[in-house]
Amino acid sequence: MIELIDIAYVRSGAKDIEKCVGFARDIVGMKYQGSDQGVHYLRADRRHHCLAFVEGESGVLSSGLVLRDEQALLDAAAQLESIGLPVHRGTVEEARSRRVTDFISFDDPWGNKFDLVIGQVQDPSFLELTRPSSGITEFGHICVDAADIVAAAKFWNDNFNVKVSDWVQGAAALMRFNKVHHTLAVFKGDEPGLCHINFQVDTIDALFRNWNFIKEHNVEIEQGPGRHPQSTAIFLYFKGPEGLTYEYSYGVRLIEDEDAWVPRTFDPTMFGAIDMWGGSSQKPSTQRQILTTDNDQDADAVRTLSAESQPASA
Ligand SMILES: [Fe+2]
């Protein structure tokens, strides 16, 4: 069993790097940590970064999940290989680019690429969000698409310490590996990709302040403000450049009594099943996964740019 400790980051390819970085910094409100060899880092909490834009083709490159130590990494590689999934061992250069000590990567059976990392670098300095009024407190969760959510949930349940907290019938498996109702989710989608990246905010006021702010800046709202009955979180989904959907949310449920919790099923055709307030139930759009076969964009970016640029502080 592979034991996840935390989520680490999302790594996304950006054609228009200034636009993507500018949106994450000035609209979402994250702190820009600088760039290094074509990779631009954004911070939202204690992590060095939880979002990295890699200059190149648009699309999600990978999502990072944290394991405990080197032995856990080795065991995870063996486990994934035992079920027939090829595992890539990260190079020193690739690990440096991710600001982790070591990592492996694999594609889930639906084509979503994940990095399993150890030793994610923490930033001990005081976090000065670009937009403090955003109220961001934490990188909250990652949601990917899969064609078969029941099989995807089984994959995570069989191989990882991941349990389904609630089902949205035919639409989503909301999953946990700690008390938080969901830190990882799989939404029904025909192609692999990142459905959204979530940030928790500190108050309901921040959520609604952000709503007004992004409306004033003509950002496309995909869903919300609304409230999910599963997690009880108040949410707002909005679309950034190059198809990356962001979510702010406040008030996620904690599952304190692990043994007593039984996953519930919600029918998305019923009123309130997605949004208790009756708002739109249309799924947020997905940023497509850049497939391994497309080329190794990370490696290419590093090779191309390392010859031209001096590493900046990041
Ligand atoms: Fe979400």
Tab-separated table of C-alpha atoms and ligand atoms in Angstrom:
chain	number	residue	atom	x	y	z
A	1	MET	CA	0.000	0.000	0.000
A	2	ILE	CA	1.402	3.352	-1.011
A	3	GLU	CA	0.869	5.882	1.748
A	4	LEU	CA	0.233	9.426	0.609
A	5	ILE	CA	1.145	12.093	3.131
A	6	ASP	CA	0.167	15.231	1.251
A	7	ILE	CA	-0.220	16.882	-2.126
A	8	ALA	CA	2.805	18.774	-3.445
A	9	TYR	CA	2.143	20.727	-6.620
A	10	VAL	CA	0.683	20.956	-10.073
A	11	ARG	CA	3.056	21.384	-12.989
A	12	SER	CA	1.522	22.911	-16.068
A	13	GLY	CA	2.863	23.813	-19.494
A	14	ALA	CA	2.373	27.447	-20.531
A	15	LYS	CA	2.605	28.836	-24.039
A	16	ASP	CA	2.138	32.418	-22.877
A	17	ILE	CA	4.170	32.340	-19.713
A	18	GLU	CA	3.650	35.981	-18.771
A	19	LYS	CA	-0.094	35.650	-19.035
A	20	CYS	CA	-0.220	32.421	-17.005
A	21	VAL	CA	2.135	33.687	-14.306
A	22	GLY	CA	0.422	37.094	-14.251
A	23	PHE	CA	-2.984	35.509	-13.701
A	24	ALA	CA	-1.807	33.221	-10.880
A	25	ARG	CA	0.002	36.120	-9.234
A	26	ASP	CA	-2.284	39.097	-9.754
A	27	ILE	CA	-5.736	37.521	-10.048
A	28	VAL	CA	-5.508	34.339	-7.983
A	29	GLY	CA	-3.222	36.211	-5.591
A	30	MET	CA	-0.313	33.801	-5.172
A	31	LYS	CA	3.268	34.871	-4.576
A	32	TYR	CA	5.621	34.621	-7.539
A	33	GLN	CA	8.799	32.886	-6.454
A	34	GLY	CA	10.806	33.600	-9.613
A	35	SER	CA	11.953	31.293	-12.365
A	36	ASP	CA	14.706	28.817	-12.921
A	37	GLN	CA	15.522	27.311	-16.313
A	38	GLY	CA	12.152	27.956	-17.872
A	39	VAL	CA	10.092	26.936	-14.841
A	40	HIS	CA	8.122	29.605	-12.972
A	41	TYR	CA	7.075	28.993	-9.400
A	42	LEU	CA	4.015	30.216	-7.481
A	43	ARG	CA	3.629	29.916	-3.728
A	44	ALA	CA	0.385	29.788	-1.708
A	45	ASP	CA	1.454	28.373	1.645
A	46	ARG	CA	4.409	26.750	3.415
A	47	ARG	CA	5.445	24.865	0.277
A	48	HIS	CA	8.147	26.434	-1.905
A	49	HIS	CA	5.537	26.292	-4.641
A	50	CYS	CA	2.346	24.457	-5.352
A	51	LEU	CA	2.026	25.586	-8.949
A	52	ALA	CA	4.810	25.576	-11.516
A	53	PHE	CA	4.461	26.803	-15.075
A	54	VAL	CA	6.863	25.226	-17.537
A	55	GLU	CA	7.497	27.250	-20.688
A	56	GLY	CA	6.220	25.293	-23.692
A	57	GLU	CA	3.043	23.625	-24.850
A	58	SER	CA	-0.205	24.281	-22.902
A	59	GLY	CA	-1.448	21.423	-20.772
A	60	VAL	CA	-0.948	19.777	-17.444
A	61	LEU	CA	2.389	17.989	-17.113
A	62	SER	CA	2.029	16.300	-13.738
A	63	SER	CA	0.532	16.467	-10.279
A	64	GLY	CA	2.810	15.878	-7.305
A	65	LEU	CA	1.895	13.759	-4.280
A	66	VAL	CA	4.070	13.417	-1.198
A	67	LEU	CA	5.410	10.181	0.290
A	68	ARG	CA	7.200	9.812	3.615
A	69	ASP	CA	10.738	8.752	2.733
A	70	GLU	CA	13.120	7.027	0.326
A	71	GLN	CA	11.962	3.549	1.324
A	72	ALA	CA	8.362	4.544	0.633
A	73	LEU	CA	9.449	5.743	-2.799
A	74	LEU	CA	11.182	2.464	-3.581
A	75	ASP	CA	8.206	0.467	-2.327
A	76	ALA	CA	5.835	2.610	-4.394
A	77	ALA	CA	7.881	2.005	-7.533
A	78	ALA	CA	7.770	-1.745	-6.918
A	79	GLN	CA	4.039	-1.658	-6.253
A	80	LEU	CA	3.247	0.278	-9.427
A	81	GLU	CA	5.491	-1.928	-11.540
A	82	SER	CA	3.854	-5.017	-10.064
A	83	ILE	CA	0.529	-3.913	-11.547
A	84	GLY	CA	2.140	-3.187	-14.901
A	85	LEU	CA	2.559	0.581	-14.727
A	86	PRO	CA	5.929	1.843	-15.991
A	87	VAL	CA	7.739	4.021	-13.462
A	88	HIS	CA	10.207	6.782	-14.296
A	89	ARG	CA	12.881	7.509	-11.714
A	90	GLY	CA	13.465	11.252	-11.544
A	91	THR	CA	16.937	12.545	-12.323
A	92	VAL	CA	18.779	14.931	-10.034
A	93	GLU	CA	18.047	17.757	-12.468
A	94	GLU	CA	14.338	16.916	-12.638
A	95	ALA	CA	14.118	16.684	-8.842
A	96	ARG	CA	15.814	20.084	-8.510
A	97	SER	CA	13.311	21.548	-10.948
A	98	ARG	CA	10.482	20.248	-8.754
A	99	ARG	CA	12.189	21.435	-5.548
A	100	VAL	CA	12.074	17.929	-4.101
A	101	THR	CA	14.759	15.544	-2.872
A	102	ASP	CA	13.702	12.668	-5.074
A	103	PHE	CA	10.690	11.439	-7.015
A	104	ILE	CA	9.241	8.852	-9.330
A	105	SER	CA	6.538	9.428	-11.885
A	106	PHE	CA	3.882	7.256	-13.447
A	107	ASP	CA	0.757	7.540	-15.571
A	108	ASP	CA	-2.441	6.331	-13.957
A	109	PRO	CA	-4.411	3.847	-16.093
A	110	TRP	CA	-6.337	6.766	-17.644
A	111	GLY	CA	-3.244	8.700	-18.649
A	112	ASN	CA	-2.919	11.262	-15.856
A	113	LYS	CA	0.712	11.773	-14.917
A	114	PHE	CA	1.615	11.839	-11.223
A	115	ASP	CA	4.905	12.465	-9.471
A	116	LEU	CA	5.408	10.762	-6.128
A	117	VAL	CA	7.872	12.977	-4.297
A	118	ILE	CA	9.826	13.089	-1.074
A	119	GLY	CA	11.444	16.061	0.583
A	120	GLN	CA	9.429	18.878	-0.950
A	121	VAL	CA	11.224	22.116	-0.134
A	122	GLN	CA	9.403	24.301	2.378
A	123	ASP	CA	9.644	28.077	2.366
A	124	PRO	CA	10.159	29.347	5.908
A	125	SER	CA	9.854	33.016	4.991
A	126	PHE	CA	6.735	35.018	5.769
A	127	LEU	CA	4.254	34.535	2.937
A	128	GLU	CA	3.433	37.799	1.264
A	129	LEU	CA	0.586	36.929	-1.071
A	130	THR	CA	0.408	39.302	-4.025
A	131	ARG	CA	-3.224	39.821	-3.133
A	132	PRO	CA	-3.570	39.349	0.632
A	133	SER	CA	-7.316	39.964	0.439
A	134	SER	CA	-7.619	36.686	-1.507
A	135	GLY	CA	-7.416	35.025	1.924
A	136	ILE	CA	-5.602	31.988	0.515
A	137	THR	CA	-4.421	29.726	3.314
A	138	GLU	CA	-3.493	26.515	1.554
A	139	PHE	CA	-3.213	24.454	-1.581
A	140	GLY	CA	-6.348	22.393	-1.002
A	141	HIS	CA	-6.841	19.629	-3.528
A	142	ILE	CA	-6.210	18.267	-6.992
A	143	CYS	CA	-8.876	16.925	-9.302
A	144	VAL	CA	-8.138	14.896	-12.428
A	145	ASP	CA	-10.362	13.389	-15.088
A	146	ALA	CA	-10.817	9.724	-15.915
A	147	ALA	CA	-13.118	7.940	-18.314
A	148	ASP	CA	-14.214	5.436	-15.656
A	149	ILE	CA	-14.486	7.001	-12.195
A	150	VAL	CA	-15.472	3.751	-10.474
A	151	ALA	CA	-12.383	1.970	-11.806
A	152	ALA	CA	-10.241	5.017	-11.052
A	153	ALA	CA	-11.423	5.097	-7.446
A	154	LYS	CA	-10.687	1.377	-7.204
A	155	PHE	CA	-7.164	2.001	-8.552
A	156	TRP	CA	-6.510	4.582	-5.829
A	157	ASN	CA	-8.189	2.489	-3.169
A	158	ASP	CA	-6.361	-0.738	-4.037
A	159	ASN	CA	-2.896	0.757	-4.340
A	160	PHE	CA	-2.895	3.813	-2.084
A	161	ASN	CA	-4.205	4.800	1.352
A	162	VAL	CA	-7.010	6.597	-0.438
A	163	LYS	CA	-10.691	6.149	0.359
A	164	VAL	CA	-13.799	7.460	-1.326
A	165	SER	CA	-15.573	9.964	0.915
A	166	ASP	CA	-18.561	10.497	-1.375
A	167	TRP	CA	-19.766	9.671	-4.863
A	168	VAL	CA	-21.492	11.920	-7.318
A	169	GLN	CA	-23.100	9.187	-9.377
A	170	GLY	CA	-21.417	8.807	-12.766
A	171	ALA	CA	-19.661	12.137	-12.286
A	172	ALA	CA	-17.123	12.191	-9.457
A	173	ALA	CA	-15.313	10.251	-6.768
A	174	LEU	CA	-14.238	12.558	-3.937
A	175	MET	CA	-11.385	10.922	-2.062
A	176	ARG	CA	-9.342	11.416	1.103
A	177	PHE	CA	-6.151	10.190	2.681
A	178	ASN	CA	-6.471	12.201	5.888
A	179	LYS	CA	-9.338	13.923	7.704
A	180	VAL	CA	-10.050	16.380	4.914
A	181	HIS	CA	-13.153	15.269	2.993
A	182	HIS	CA	-11.248	15.269	-0.281
A	183	THR	CA	-7.680	16.069	-1.218
A	184	LEU	CA	-7.792	14.093	-4.436
A	185	ALA	CA	-10.788	13.760	-6.731
A	186	VAL	CA	-11.549	12.064	-10.010
A	187	PHE	CA	-14.171	13.565	-12.283
A	188	LYS	CA	-15.688	11.817	-15.270
A	189	GLY	CA	-13.997	12.984	-18.442
A	190	ASP	CA	-13.235	11.360	-21.760
A	191	GLU	CA	-9.593	12.417	-21.801
A	192	PRO	CA	-6.998	12.656	-19.036
A	193	GLY	CA	-6.338	16.099	-17.638
A	194	LEU	CA	-6.508	18.401	-14.669
A	195	CYS	CA	-10.085	19.360	-13.908
A	196	HIS	CA	-9.049	21.981	-11.366
A	197	ILE	CA	-6.566	23.068	-8.744
A	198	ASN	CA	-8.061	24.165	-5.414
A	199	PHE	CA	-7.038	26.775	-2.880
A	200	GLN	CA	-8.614	27.124	0.537
A	201	VAL	CA	-9.443	30.612	1.763
A	202	ASP	CA	-9.709	31.774	5.349
A	203	THR	CA	-13.236	33.155	5.551
A	204	ILE	CA	-16.529	33.215	3.718
A	205	ASP	CA	-15.837	36.940	3.293
A	206	ALA	CA	-12.674	36.178	1.335
A	207	LEU	CA	-14.607	33.834	-0.948
A	208	PHE	CA	-17.152	36.500	-1.827
A	209	ARG	CA	-14.521	39.241	-2.002
A	210	ASN	CA	-12.721	37.077	-4.562
A	211	TRP	CA	-15.962	36.622	-6.476
A	212	ASN	CA	-16.328	40.372	-6.852
A	213	PHE	CA	-12.659	40.785	-7.667
A	214	ILE	CA	-12.615	38.259	-10.483
A	215	LYS	CA	-15.886	39.589	-11.905
A	216	GLU	CA	-14.363	43.084	-11.972
A	217	HIS	CA	-11.424	41.639	-13.895
A	218	ASN	CA	-13.667	39.911	-16.433
A	219	VAL	CA	-12.538	36.440	-15.487
A	220	GLU	CA	-14.767	33.616	-16.678
A	221	ILE	CA	-16.616	32.053	-13.749
A	222	GLU	CA	-17.239	28.380	-14.373
A	223	GLN	CA	-19.336	27.569	-11.342
A	224	GLY	CA	-20.397	29.299	-8.148
A	225	PRO	CA	-20.455	30.803	-5.723
A	226	GLY	CA	-22.200	27.718	-4.459
A	227	ARG	CA	-22.009	25.090	-1.769
A	228	HIS	CA	-21.222	21.421	-2.277
A	229	PRO	CA	-23.407	19.155	-0.111
A	230	GLN	CA	-20.677	16.480	-0.009
A	231	SER	CA	-17.839	18.498	1.515
A	232	THR	CA	-20.042	21.395	2.702
A	233	ALA	CA	-17.440	23.694	1.109
A	234	ILE	CA	-18.511	26.996	-0.393
A	235	PHE	CA	-16.848	27.148	-3.783
A	236	LEU	CA	-16.006	29.323	-6.738
A	237	TYR	CA	-14.493	27.889	-9.934
A	238	PHE	CA	-12.971	30.214	-12.504
A	239	LYS	CA	-10.928	29.837	-15.619
A	240	GLY	CA	-7.356	31.013	-16.023
A	241	PRO	CA	-5.330	31.265	-19.225
A	242	GLU	CA	-4.691	28.199	-21.365
A	243	GLY	CA	-7.563	26.238	-19.864
A	244	LEU	CA	-6.393	25.926	-16.279
A	245	THR	CA	-9.346	26.027	-13.884
A	246	TYR	CA	-8.803	27.352	-10.374
A	247	GLU	CA	-11.090	26.933	-7.389
A	248	TYR	CA	-11.319	28.863	-4.151
A	249	SER	CA	-13.188	27.156	-1.385
A	250	TYR	CA	-14.043	27.677	2.239
A	251	GLY	CA	-15.315	25.367	4.949
A	252	VAL	CA	-14.417	21.867	3.814
A	253	ARG	CA	-15.750	19.069	5.987
A	254	LEU	CA	-13.331	17.124	8.185
A	255	ILE	CA	-14.075	13.450	8.720
A	256	GLU	CA	-13.201	13.005	12.364
A	257	ASP	CA	-14.665	9.550	12.937
A	258	GLU	CA	-12.998	7.499	10.252
A	259	ASP	CA	-14.671	4.210	11.200
A	260	ALA	CA	-18.164	5.669	11.250
A	261	TRP	CA	-17.962	7.343	7.842
A	262	VAL	CA	-19.774	5.563	5.031
A	263	PRO	CA	-19.430	7.001	1.519
A	264	ARG	CA	-22.675	8.564	0.354
A	265	THR	CA	-24.057	8.713	-3.152
A	266	PHE	CA	-25.537	11.833	-4.727
A	267	ASP	CA	-27.519	11.895	-7.953
A	268	PRO	CA	-26.292	14.859	-10.007
A	269	THR	CA	-29.646	15.203	-11.735
A	270	MET	CA	-31.336	16.067	-8.421
A	271	PHE	CA	-31.664	19.645	-7.246
A	272	GLY	CA	-28.815	20.638	-4.965
A	273	ALA	CA	-26.646	17.585	-5.588
A	274	ILE	CA	-23.739	19.666	-6.906
A	275	ASP	CA	-24.688	23.030	-5.454
A	276	MET	CA	-27.036	23.133	-2.466
A	277	TRP	CA	-28.011	26.638	-3.534
A	278	GLY	CA	-29.206	25.394	-6.908
A	279	GLY	CA	-26.589	27.019	-9.107
A	280	SER	CA	-25.198	25.561	-12.302
A	281	SER	CA	-24.078	21.960	-12.058
A	282	GLN	CA	-21.967	22.019	-15.187
A	283	LYS	CA	-18.567	20.457	-14.694
A	284	PRO	CA	-15.592	22.858	-14.711
A	285	SER	CA	-13.490	22.549	-17.867
A	286	THR	CA	-10.358	20.451	-17.914
A	287	GLN	CA	-6.815	21.317	-18.913
A	288	ARG	CA	-5.674	18.438	-21.080
A	289	GLN	CA	-2.874	16.158	-19.977
A	290	ILE	CA	0.268	16.420	-22.075
A	291	LEU	CA	0.913	12.782	-22.823
A	292	THR	CA	4.321	11.250	-22.347
A	293	THR	CA	4.382	10.371	-25.990
A	294	ASP	CA	3.934	14.056	-26.943
A	295	ASN	CA	7.598	14.527	-25.935
A	296	ASP	CA	9.322	15.175	-22.675
A	297	GLN	CA	8.475	18.851	-22.387
A	298	ASP	CA	10.038	19.263	-18.958
A	299	ALA	CA	13.344	17.855	-20.083
A	300	ASP	CA	13.232	19.815	-23.318
A	301	ALA	CA	12.527	23.067	-21.490
A	302	VAL	CA	15.392	22.484	-19.119
A	303	ARG	CA	17.807	21.511	-21.894
A	304	THR	CA	16.882	24.419	-24.161
A	305	LEU	CA	16.859	27.093	-21.527
A	306	SER	CA	19.762	26.023	-19.388
A	307	ALA	CA	22.061	26.820	-22.261
A	308	GLU	CA	20.665	30.337	-22.508
A	309	SER	CA	19.744	31.541	-19.068
A	310	GLN	CA	21.286	31.872	-15.669
A	311	PRO	CA	19.234	30.289	-12.911
A	312	ALA	CA	17.349	32.956	-11.004
A	313	SER	CA	16.539	32.670	-7.336
A	314	ALA	CA	13.395	30.657	-6.852
B	1	FE	FE	-12.726	21.121	-5.997
